[in-house]
Amino acid sequence: GARIMTVERYDPDRGSMQAKANAVAALAKGGTIDGIFIPDGAPSAPFLAQLLAAGGVRPDGIKLLGSSQWDD
């Protein structure tokens, strides 16, 4: 089963994305997250992935999940 730990919504500007990515990264440091779902497409998804990585989220520990928009 799965459990949703948090839902973060952001405005389509870099400042809002950074604030929300920082909040998710802080939660991820607690070790209770196995995956992060980013239902957004290019160019937002790669930017969010970079922000999460800068916040300490590593792909070897936490799986980044997306939608078919990632194929764009």
PDB file of N, CA and C in Angstrom:
ATOM      1  N   GLY A   1       0.810  -1.177   0.000  1.00  0.00           N
ATOM      2  CA  GLY A   1       0.000   0.000   0.000  1.00  0.00           C
ATOM      3  C   GLY A   1       0.852   1.237   0.000  1.00  0.00           C
ATOM      4  N   ALA A   2       0.216   2.320  -0.174  1.00  0.00           N
ATOM      5  CA  ALA A   2       0.888   3.615  -0.216  1.00  0.00           C
ATOM      6  C   ALA A   2       0.199   4.573   0.743  1.00  0.00           C
ATOM      7  N   ARG A   3       0.956   5.536   1.176  1.00  0.00           N
ATOM      8  CA  ARG A   3       0.423   6.574   2.049  1.00  0.00           C
ATOM      9  C   ARG A   3       0.940   7.913   1.552  1.00  0.00           C
ATOM     10  N   ILE A   4       0.059   8.867   1.397  1.00  0.00           N
ATOM     11  CA  ILE A   4       0.446  10.206   0.959  1.00  0.00           C
ATOM     12  C   ILE A   4       0.868  10.995   2.192  1.00  0.00           C
ATOM     13  N   MET A   5       2.106  11.500   2.160  1.00  0.00           N
ATOM     14  CA  MET A   5       2.658  12.219   3.308  1.00  0.00           C
ATOM     15  C   MET A   5       2.324  13.713   3.261  1.00  0.00           C
ATOM     16  N   THR A   6       2.279  14.278   2.061  1.00  0.00           N
ATOM     17  CA  THR A   6       1.966  15.697   1.911  1.00  0.00           C
ATOM     18  C   THR A   6       1.545  15.966   0.471  1.00  0.00           C
ATOM     19  N   VAL A   7       0.846  17.044   0.283  1.00  0.00           N
ATOM     20  CA  VAL A   7       0.512  17.545  -1.045  1.00  0.00           C
ATOM     21  C   VAL A   7       0.967  18.995  -1.075  1.00  0.00           C
ATOM     22  N   GLU A   8       1.796  19.324  -2.048  1.00  0.00           N
ATOM     23  CA  GLU A   8       2.289  20.698  -2.195  1.00  0.00           C
ATOM     24  C   GLU A   8       1.883  21.203  -3.566  1.00  0.00           C
ATOM     25  N   ARG A   9       1.229  22.325  -3.607  1.00  0.00           N
ATOM     26  CA  ARG A   9       0.832  22.954  -4.869  1.00  0.00           C
ATOM     27  C   ARG A   9       1.663  24.224  -5.042  1.00  0.00           C
ATOM     28  N   TYR A  10       2.054  24.493  -6.271  1.00  0.00           N
ATOM     29  CA  TYR A  10       2.894  25.661  -6.524  1.00  0.00           C
ATOM     30  C   TYR A  10       2.346  26.463  -7.695  1.00  0.00           C
ATOM     31  N   ASP A  11       2.657  27.740  -7.666  1.00  0.00           N
ATOM     32  CA  ASP A  11       2.349  28.606  -8.800  1.00  0.00           C
ATOM     33  C   ASP A  11       3.420  28.372  -9.864  1.00  0.00           C
ATOM     34  N   PRO A  12       3.129  28.691 -11.115  1.00  0.00           N
ATOM     35  CA  PRO A  12       4.101  28.419 -12.180  1.00  0.00           C
ATOM     36  C   PRO A  12       5.240  29.441 -12.246  1.00  0.00           C
ATOM     37  N   ASP A  13       5.787  29.769 -11.091  1.00  0.00           N
ATOM     38  CA  ASP A  13       6.961  30.640 -11.070  1.00  0.00           C
ATOM     39  C   ASP A  13       8.053  29.967 -10.230  1.00  0.00           C
ATOM     40  N   ARG A  14       9.280  30.287 -10.519  1.00  0.00           N
ATOM     41  CA  ARG A  14      10.415  29.596  -9.906  1.00  0.00           C
ATOM     42  C   ARG A  14      10.478  29.775  -8.394  1.00  0.00           C
ATOM     43  N   GLY A  15      10.080  30.911  -7.893  1.00  0.00           N
ATOM     44  CA  GLY A  15      10.106  31.141  -6.448  1.00  0.00           C
ATOM     45  C   GLY A  15       9.142  30.227  -5.708  1.00  0.00           C
ATOM     46  N   SER A  16       7.953  30.089  -6.239  1.00  0.00           N
ATOM     47  CA  SER A  16       6.963  29.207  -5.629  1.00  0.00           C
ATOM     48  C   SER A  16       7.415  27.755  -5.718  1.00  0.00           C
ATOM     49  N   MET A  17       7.958  27.362  -6.879  1.00  0.00           N
ATOM     50  CA  MET A  17       8.446  25.992  -7.035  1.00  0.00           C
ATOM     51  C   MET A  17       9.572  25.690  -6.051  1.00  0.00           C
ATOM     52  N   GLN A  18      10.459  26.647  -5.868  1.00  0.00           N
ATOM     53  CA  GLN A  18      11.585  26.427  -4.955  1.00  0.00           C
ATOM     54  C   GLN A  18      11.099  26.261  -3.514  1.00  0.00           C
ATOM     55  N   ALA A  19      10.158  27.076  -3.104  1.00  0.00           N
ATOM     56  CA  ALA A  19       9.635  26.980  -1.740  1.00  0.00           C
ATOM     57  C   ALA A  19       8.985  25.618  -1.495  1.00  0.00           C
ATOM     58  N   LYS A  20       8.203  25.148  -2.449  1.00  0.00           N
ATOM     59  CA  LYS A  20       7.521  23.858  -2.280  1.00  0.00           C
ATOM     60  C   LYS A  20       8.511  22.690  -2.367  1.00  0.00           C
ATOM     61  N   ALA A  21       9.491  22.778  -3.280  1.00  0.00           N
ATOM     62  CA  ALA A  21      10.511  21.727  -3.376  1.00  0.00           C
ATOM     63  C   ALA A  21      11.323  21.650  -2.096  1.00  0.00           C
ATOM     64  N   ASN A  22      11.631  22.787  -1.499  1.00  0.00           N
ATOM     65  CA  ASN A  22      12.358  22.796  -0.229  1.00  0.00           C
ATOM     66  C   ASN A  22      11.545  22.127   0.870  1.00  0.00           C
ATOM     67  N   ALA A  23      10.247  22.362   0.884  1.00  0.00           N
ATOM     68  CA  ALA A  23       9.383  21.745   1.896  1.00  0.00           C
ATOM     69  C   ALA A  23       9.349  20.230   1.730  1.00  0.00           C
ATOM     70  N   VAL A  24       9.259  19.751   0.490  1.00  0.00           N
ATOM     71  CA  VAL A  24       9.236  18.310   0.237  1.00  0.00           C
ATOM     72  C   VAL A  24      10.601  17.699   0.566  1.00  0.00           C
ATOM     73  N   ALA A  25      11.685  18.378   0.202  1.00  0.00           N
ATOM     74  CA  ALA A  25      13.027  17.876   0.502  1.00  0.00           C
ATOM     75  C   ALA A  25      13.246  17.764   2.010  1.00  0.00           C
ATOM     76  N   ALA A  26      12.747  18.730   2.761  1.00  0.00           N
ATOM     77  CA  ALA A  26      12.876  18.675   4.229  1.00  0.00           C
ATOM     78  C   ALA A  26      12.126  17.470   4.785  1.00  0.00           C
ATOM     79  N   LEU A  27      10.964  17.195   4.255  1.00  0.00           N
ATOM     80  CA  LEU A  27      10.198  16.027   4.685  1.00  0.00           C
ATOM     81  C   LEU A  27      10.920  14.740   4.295  1.00  0.00           C
ATOM     82  N   ALA A  28      11.522  14.727   3.124  1.00  0.00           N
ATOM     83  CA  ALA A  28      12.233  13.547   2.632  1.00  0.00           C
ATOM     84  C   ALA A  28      13.433  13.210   3.511  1.00  0.00           C
ATOM     85  N   LYS A  29      14.047  14.209   4.105  1.00  0.00           N
ATOM     86  CA  LYS A  29      15.198  13.966   4.980  1.00  0.00           C
ATOM     87  C   LYS A  29      14.826  13.138   6.195  1.00  0.00           C
ATOM     88  N   GLY A  30      13.544  13.073   6.513  1.00  0.00           N
ATOM     89  CA  GLY A  30      13.079  12.269   7.635  1.00  0.00           C
ATOM     90  C   GLY A  30      13.105  10.778   7.348  1.00  0.00           C
ATOM     91  N   GLY A  31      13.299  10.412   6.081  1.00  0.00           N
ATOM     92  CA  GLY A  31      13.430   9.015   5.709  1.00  0.00           C
ATOM     93  C   GLY A  31      12.128   8.253   5.575  1.00  0.00           C
ATOM     94  N   THR A  32      11.006   8.947   5.527  1.00  0.00           N
ATOM     95  CA  THR A  32       9.724   8.255   5.449  1.00  0.00           C
ATOM     96  C   THR A  32       9.121   8.262   4.042  1.00  0.00           C
ATOM     97  N   ILE A  33       9.866   8.765   3.072  1.00  0.00           N
ATOM     98  CA  ILE A  33       9.348   8.887   1.711  1.00  0.00           C
ATOM     99  C   ILE A  33      10.099   7.940   0.787  1.00  0.00           C
ATOM    100  N   ASP A  34       9.341   7.174  -0.004  1.00  0.00           N
ATOM    101  CA  ASP A  34       9.928   6.275  -0.996  1.00  0.00           C
ATOM    102  C   ASP A  34       9.854   6.865  -2.400  1.00  0.00           C
ATOM    103  N   GLY A  35       8.901   7.769  -2.635  1.00  0.00           N
ATOM    104  CA  GLY A  35       8.719   8.341  -3.962  1.00  0.00           C
ATOM    105  C   GLY A  35       8.094   9.719  -3.895  1.00  0.00           C
ATOM    106  N   ILE A  36       8.360  10.500  -4.927  1.00  0.00           N
ATOM    107  CA  ILE A  36       7.779  11.841  -5.053  1.00  0.00           C
ATOM    108  C   ILE A  36       7.137  11.920  -6.433  1.00  0.00           C
ATOM    109  N   PHE A  37       5.841  12.205  -6.463  1.00  0.00           N
ATOM    110  CA  PHE A  37       5.094  12.326  -7.708  1.00  0.00           C
ATOM    111  C   PHE A  37       5.089  13.781  -8.150  1.00  0.00           C
ATOM    112  N   ILE A  38       5.575  14.017  -9.362  1.00  0.00           N
ATOM    113  CA  ILE A  38       5.607  15.375  -9.931  1.00  0.00           C
ATOM    114  C   ILE A  38       4.738  15.352 -11.187  1.00  0.00           C
ATOM    115  N   PRO A  39       3.448  15.693 -11.075  1.00  0.00           N
ATOM    116  CA  PRO A  39       2.548  15.636 -12.229  1.00  0.00           C
ATOM    117  C   PRO A  39       2.637  16.901 -13.080  1.00  0.00           C
ATOM    118  N   ASP A  40       3.802  17.163 -13.598  1.00  0.00           N
ATOM    119  CA  ASP A  40       4.036  18.361 -14.395  1.00  0.00           C
ATOM    120  C   ASP A  40       4.951  17.968 -15.544  1.00  0.00           C
ATOM    121  N   GLY A  41       4.999  18.773 -16.564  1.00  0.00           N
ATOM    122  CA  GLY A  41       5.825  18.476 -17.724  1.00  0.00           C
ATOM    123  C   GLY A  41       6.999  19.428 -17.842  1.00  0.00           C
ATOM    124  N   ALA A  42       7.619  19.398 -19.013  1.00  0.00           N
ATOM    125  CA  ALA A  42       8.755  20.268 -19.281  1.00  0.00           C
ATOM    126  C   ALA A  42       8.265  21.704 -19.376  1.00  0.00           C
ATOM    127  N   PRO A  43       9.011  22.678 -18.933  1.00  0.00           N
ATOM    128  CA  PRO A  43      10.314  22.617 -18.296  1.00  0.00           C
ATOM    129  C   PRO A  43      10.246  22.509 -16.765  1.00  0.00           C
ATOM    130  N   SER A  44       9.054  22.445 -16.205  1.00  0.00           N
ATOM    131  CA  SER A  44       8.920  22.448 -14.740  1.00  0.00           C
ATOM    132  C   SER A  44       9.489  21.202 -14.073  1.00  0.00           C
ATOM    133  N   ALA A  45       9.232  20.024 -14.621  1.00  0.00           N
ATOM    134  CA  ALA A  45       9.669  18.784 -13.980  1.00  0.00           C
ATOM    135  C   ALA A  45      11.184  18.709 -13.816  1.00  0.00           C
ATOM    136  N   PRO A  46      11.979  18.999 -14.853  1.00  0.00           N
ATOM    137  CA  PRO A  46      13.431  18.965 -14.654  1.00  0.00           C
ATOM    138  C   PRO A  46      13.906  20.001 -13.640  1.00  0.00           C
ATOM    139  N   PHE A  47      13.283  21.176 -13.636  1.00  0.00           N
ATOM    140  CA  PHE A  47      13.651  22.215 -12.673  1.00  0.00           C
ATOM    141  C   PHE A  47      13.331  21.755 -11.256  1.00  0.00           C
ATOM    142  N   LEU A  48      12.156  21.159 -11.055  1.00  0.00           N
ATOM    143  CA  LEU A  48      11.794  20.652  -9.737  1.00  0.00           C
ATOM    144  C   LEU A  48      12.738  19.532  -9.298  1.00  0.00           C
ATOM    145  N   ALA A  49      13.121  18.664 -10.224  1.00  0.00           N
ATOM    146  CA  ALA A  49      14.069  17.588  -9.899  1.00  0.00           C
ATOM    147  C   ALA A  49      15.406  18.165  -9.456  1.00  0.00           C
ATOM    148  N   GLN A  50      15.859  19.223 -10.108  1.00  0.00           N
ATOM    149  CA  GLN A  50      17.114  19.881  -9.713  1.00  0.00           C
ATOM    150  C   GLN A  50      16.993  20.487  -8.321  1.00  0.00           C
ATOM    151  N   LEU A  51      15.865  21.122  -8.049  1.00  0.00           N
ATOM    152  CA  LEU A  51      15.652  21.715  -6.732  1.00  0.00           C
ATOM    153  C   LEU A  51      15.627  20.646  -5.646  1.00  0.00           C
ATOM    154  N   LEU A  52      14.956  19.534  -5.924  1.00  0.00           N
ATOM    155  CA  LEU A  52      14.897  18.440  -4.953  1.00  0.00           C
ATOM    156  C   LEU A  52      16.290  17.867  -4.710  1.00  0.00           C
ATOM    157  N   ALA A  53      17.069  17.688  -5.775  1.00  0.00           N
ATOM    158  CA  ALA A  53      18.433  17.178  -5.628  1.00  0.00           C
ATOM    159  C   ALA A  53      19.281  18.138  -4.796  1.00  0.00           C
ATOM    160  N   ALA A  54      19.121  19.437  -5.040  1.00  0.00           N
ATOM    161  CA  ALA A  54      19.858  20.425  -4.255  1.00  0.00           C
ATOM    162  C   ALA A  54      19.454  20.373  -2.785  1.00  0.00           C
ATOM    163  N   GLY A  55      18.221  19.941  -2.525  1.00  0.00           N
ATOM    164  CA  GLY A  55      17.731  19.815  -1.153  1.00  0.00           C
ATOM    165  C   GLY A  55      18.090  18.491  -0.500  1.00  0.00           C
ATOM    166  N   GLY A  56      18.836  17.645  -1.226  1.00  0.00           N
ATOM    167  CA  GLY A  56      19.287  16.390  -0.654  1.00  0.00           C
ATOM    168  C   GLY A  56      18.509  15.159  -1.065  1.00  0.00           C
ATOM    169  N   VAL A  57      17.539  15.297  -1.969  1.00  0.00           N
ATOM    170  CA  VAL A  57      16.773  14.142  -2.446  1.00  0.00           C
ATOM    171  C   VAL A  57      17.611  13.433  -3.510  1.00  0.00           C
ATOM    172  N   ARG A  58      17.976  12.195  -3.241  1.00  0.00           N
ATOM    173  CA  ARG A  58      18.818  11.418  -4.147  1.00  0.00           C
ATOM    174  C   ARG A  58      18.006  10.326  -4.834  1.00  0.00           C
ATOM    175  N   PRO A  59      18.198  10.147  -6.164  1.00  0.00           N
ATOM    176  CA  PRO A  59      17.417   9.147  -6.894  1.00  0.00           C
ATOM    177  C   PRO A  59      17.706   7.708  -6.474  1.00  0.00           C
ATOM    178  N   ASP A  60      18.803   7.468  -5.803  1.00  0.00           N
ATOM    179  CA  ASP A  60      19.080   6.114  -5.344  1.00  0.00           C
ATOM    180  C   ASP A  60      18.297   5.780  -4.078  1.00  0.00           C
ATOM    181  N   GLY A  61      17.704   6.796  -3.443  1.00  0.00           N
ATOM    182  CA  GLY A  61      16.934   6.558  -2.235  1.00  0.00           C
ATOM    183  C   GLY A  61      15.456   6.864  -2.376  1.00  0.00           C
ATOM    184  N   ILE A  62      15.139   7.820  -3.245  1.00  0.00           N
ATOM    185  CA  ILE A  62      13.754   8.244  -3.440  1.00  0.00           C
ATOM    186  C   ILE A  62      13.465   8.285  -4.934  1.00  0.00           C
ATOM    187  N   LYS A  63      12.445   7.576  -5.350  1.00  0.00           N
ATOM    188  CA  LYS A  63      12.068   7.496  -6.763  1.00  0.00           C
ATOM    189  C   LYS A  63      11.222   8.708  -7.148  1.00  0.00           C
ATOM    190  N   LEU A  64      11.625   9.391  -8.223  1.00  0.00           N
ATOM    191  CA  LEU A  64      10.822  10.483  -8.762  1.00  0.00           C
ATOM    192  C   LEU A  64       9.853   9.888  -9.771  1.00  0.00           C
ATOM    193  N   LEU A  65       8.586  10.180  -9.597  1.00  0.00           N
ATOM    194  CA  LEU A  65       7.518   9.641 -10.443  1.00  0.00           C
ATOM    195  C   LEU A  65       6.861  10.787 -11.198  1.00  0.00           C
ATOM    196  N   GLY A  66       6.480  10.532 -12.443  1.00  0.00           N
ATOM    197  CA  GLY A  66       5.842  11.566 -13.233  1.00  0.00           C
ATOM    198  C   GLY A  66       4.705  11.026 -14.070  1.00  0.00           C
ATOM    199  N   SER A  67       4.199  11.892 -14.898  1.00  0.00           N
ATOM    200  CA  SER A  67       3.099  11.528 -15.796  1.00  0.00           C
ATOM    201  C   SER A  67       3.635  11.408 -17.220  1.00  0.00           C
ATOM    202  N   SER A  68       2.752  11.161 -18.154  1.00  0.00           N
ATOM    203  CA  SER A  68       3.172  11.067 -19.556  1.00  0.00           C
ATOM    204  C   SER A  68       3.666  12.417 -20.092  1.00  0.00           C
ATOM    205  N   GLN A  69       3.443  13.485 -19.347  1.00  0.00           N
ATOM    206  CA  GLN A  69       3.955  14.794 -19.743  1.00  0.00           C
ATOM    207  C   GLN A  69       5.482  14.811 -19.778  1.00  0.00           C
ATOM    208  N   TRP A  70       6.104  13.877 -19.043  1.00  0.00           N
ATOM    209  CA  TRP A  70       7.570  13.812 -19.028  1.00  0.00           C
ATOM    210  C   TRP A  70       8.119  13.407 -20.388  1.00  0.00           C
ATOM    211  N   ASP A  71       7.275  12.851 -21.226  1.00  0.00           N
ATOM    212  CA  ASP A  71       7.718  12.436 -22.560  1.00  0.00           C
ATOM    213  C   ASP A  71       7.805  13.613 -23.525  1.00  0.00           C
ATOM    214  N   ASP A  72       7.306  14.770 -23.112  1.00  0.00           N
ATOM    215  CA  ASP A  72       7.336  15.958 -23.974  1.00  0.00           C
ATOM    216  C   ASP A  72       8.741  16.484 -24.147  1.00  0.00           C
TER     217      ASP A  72
END
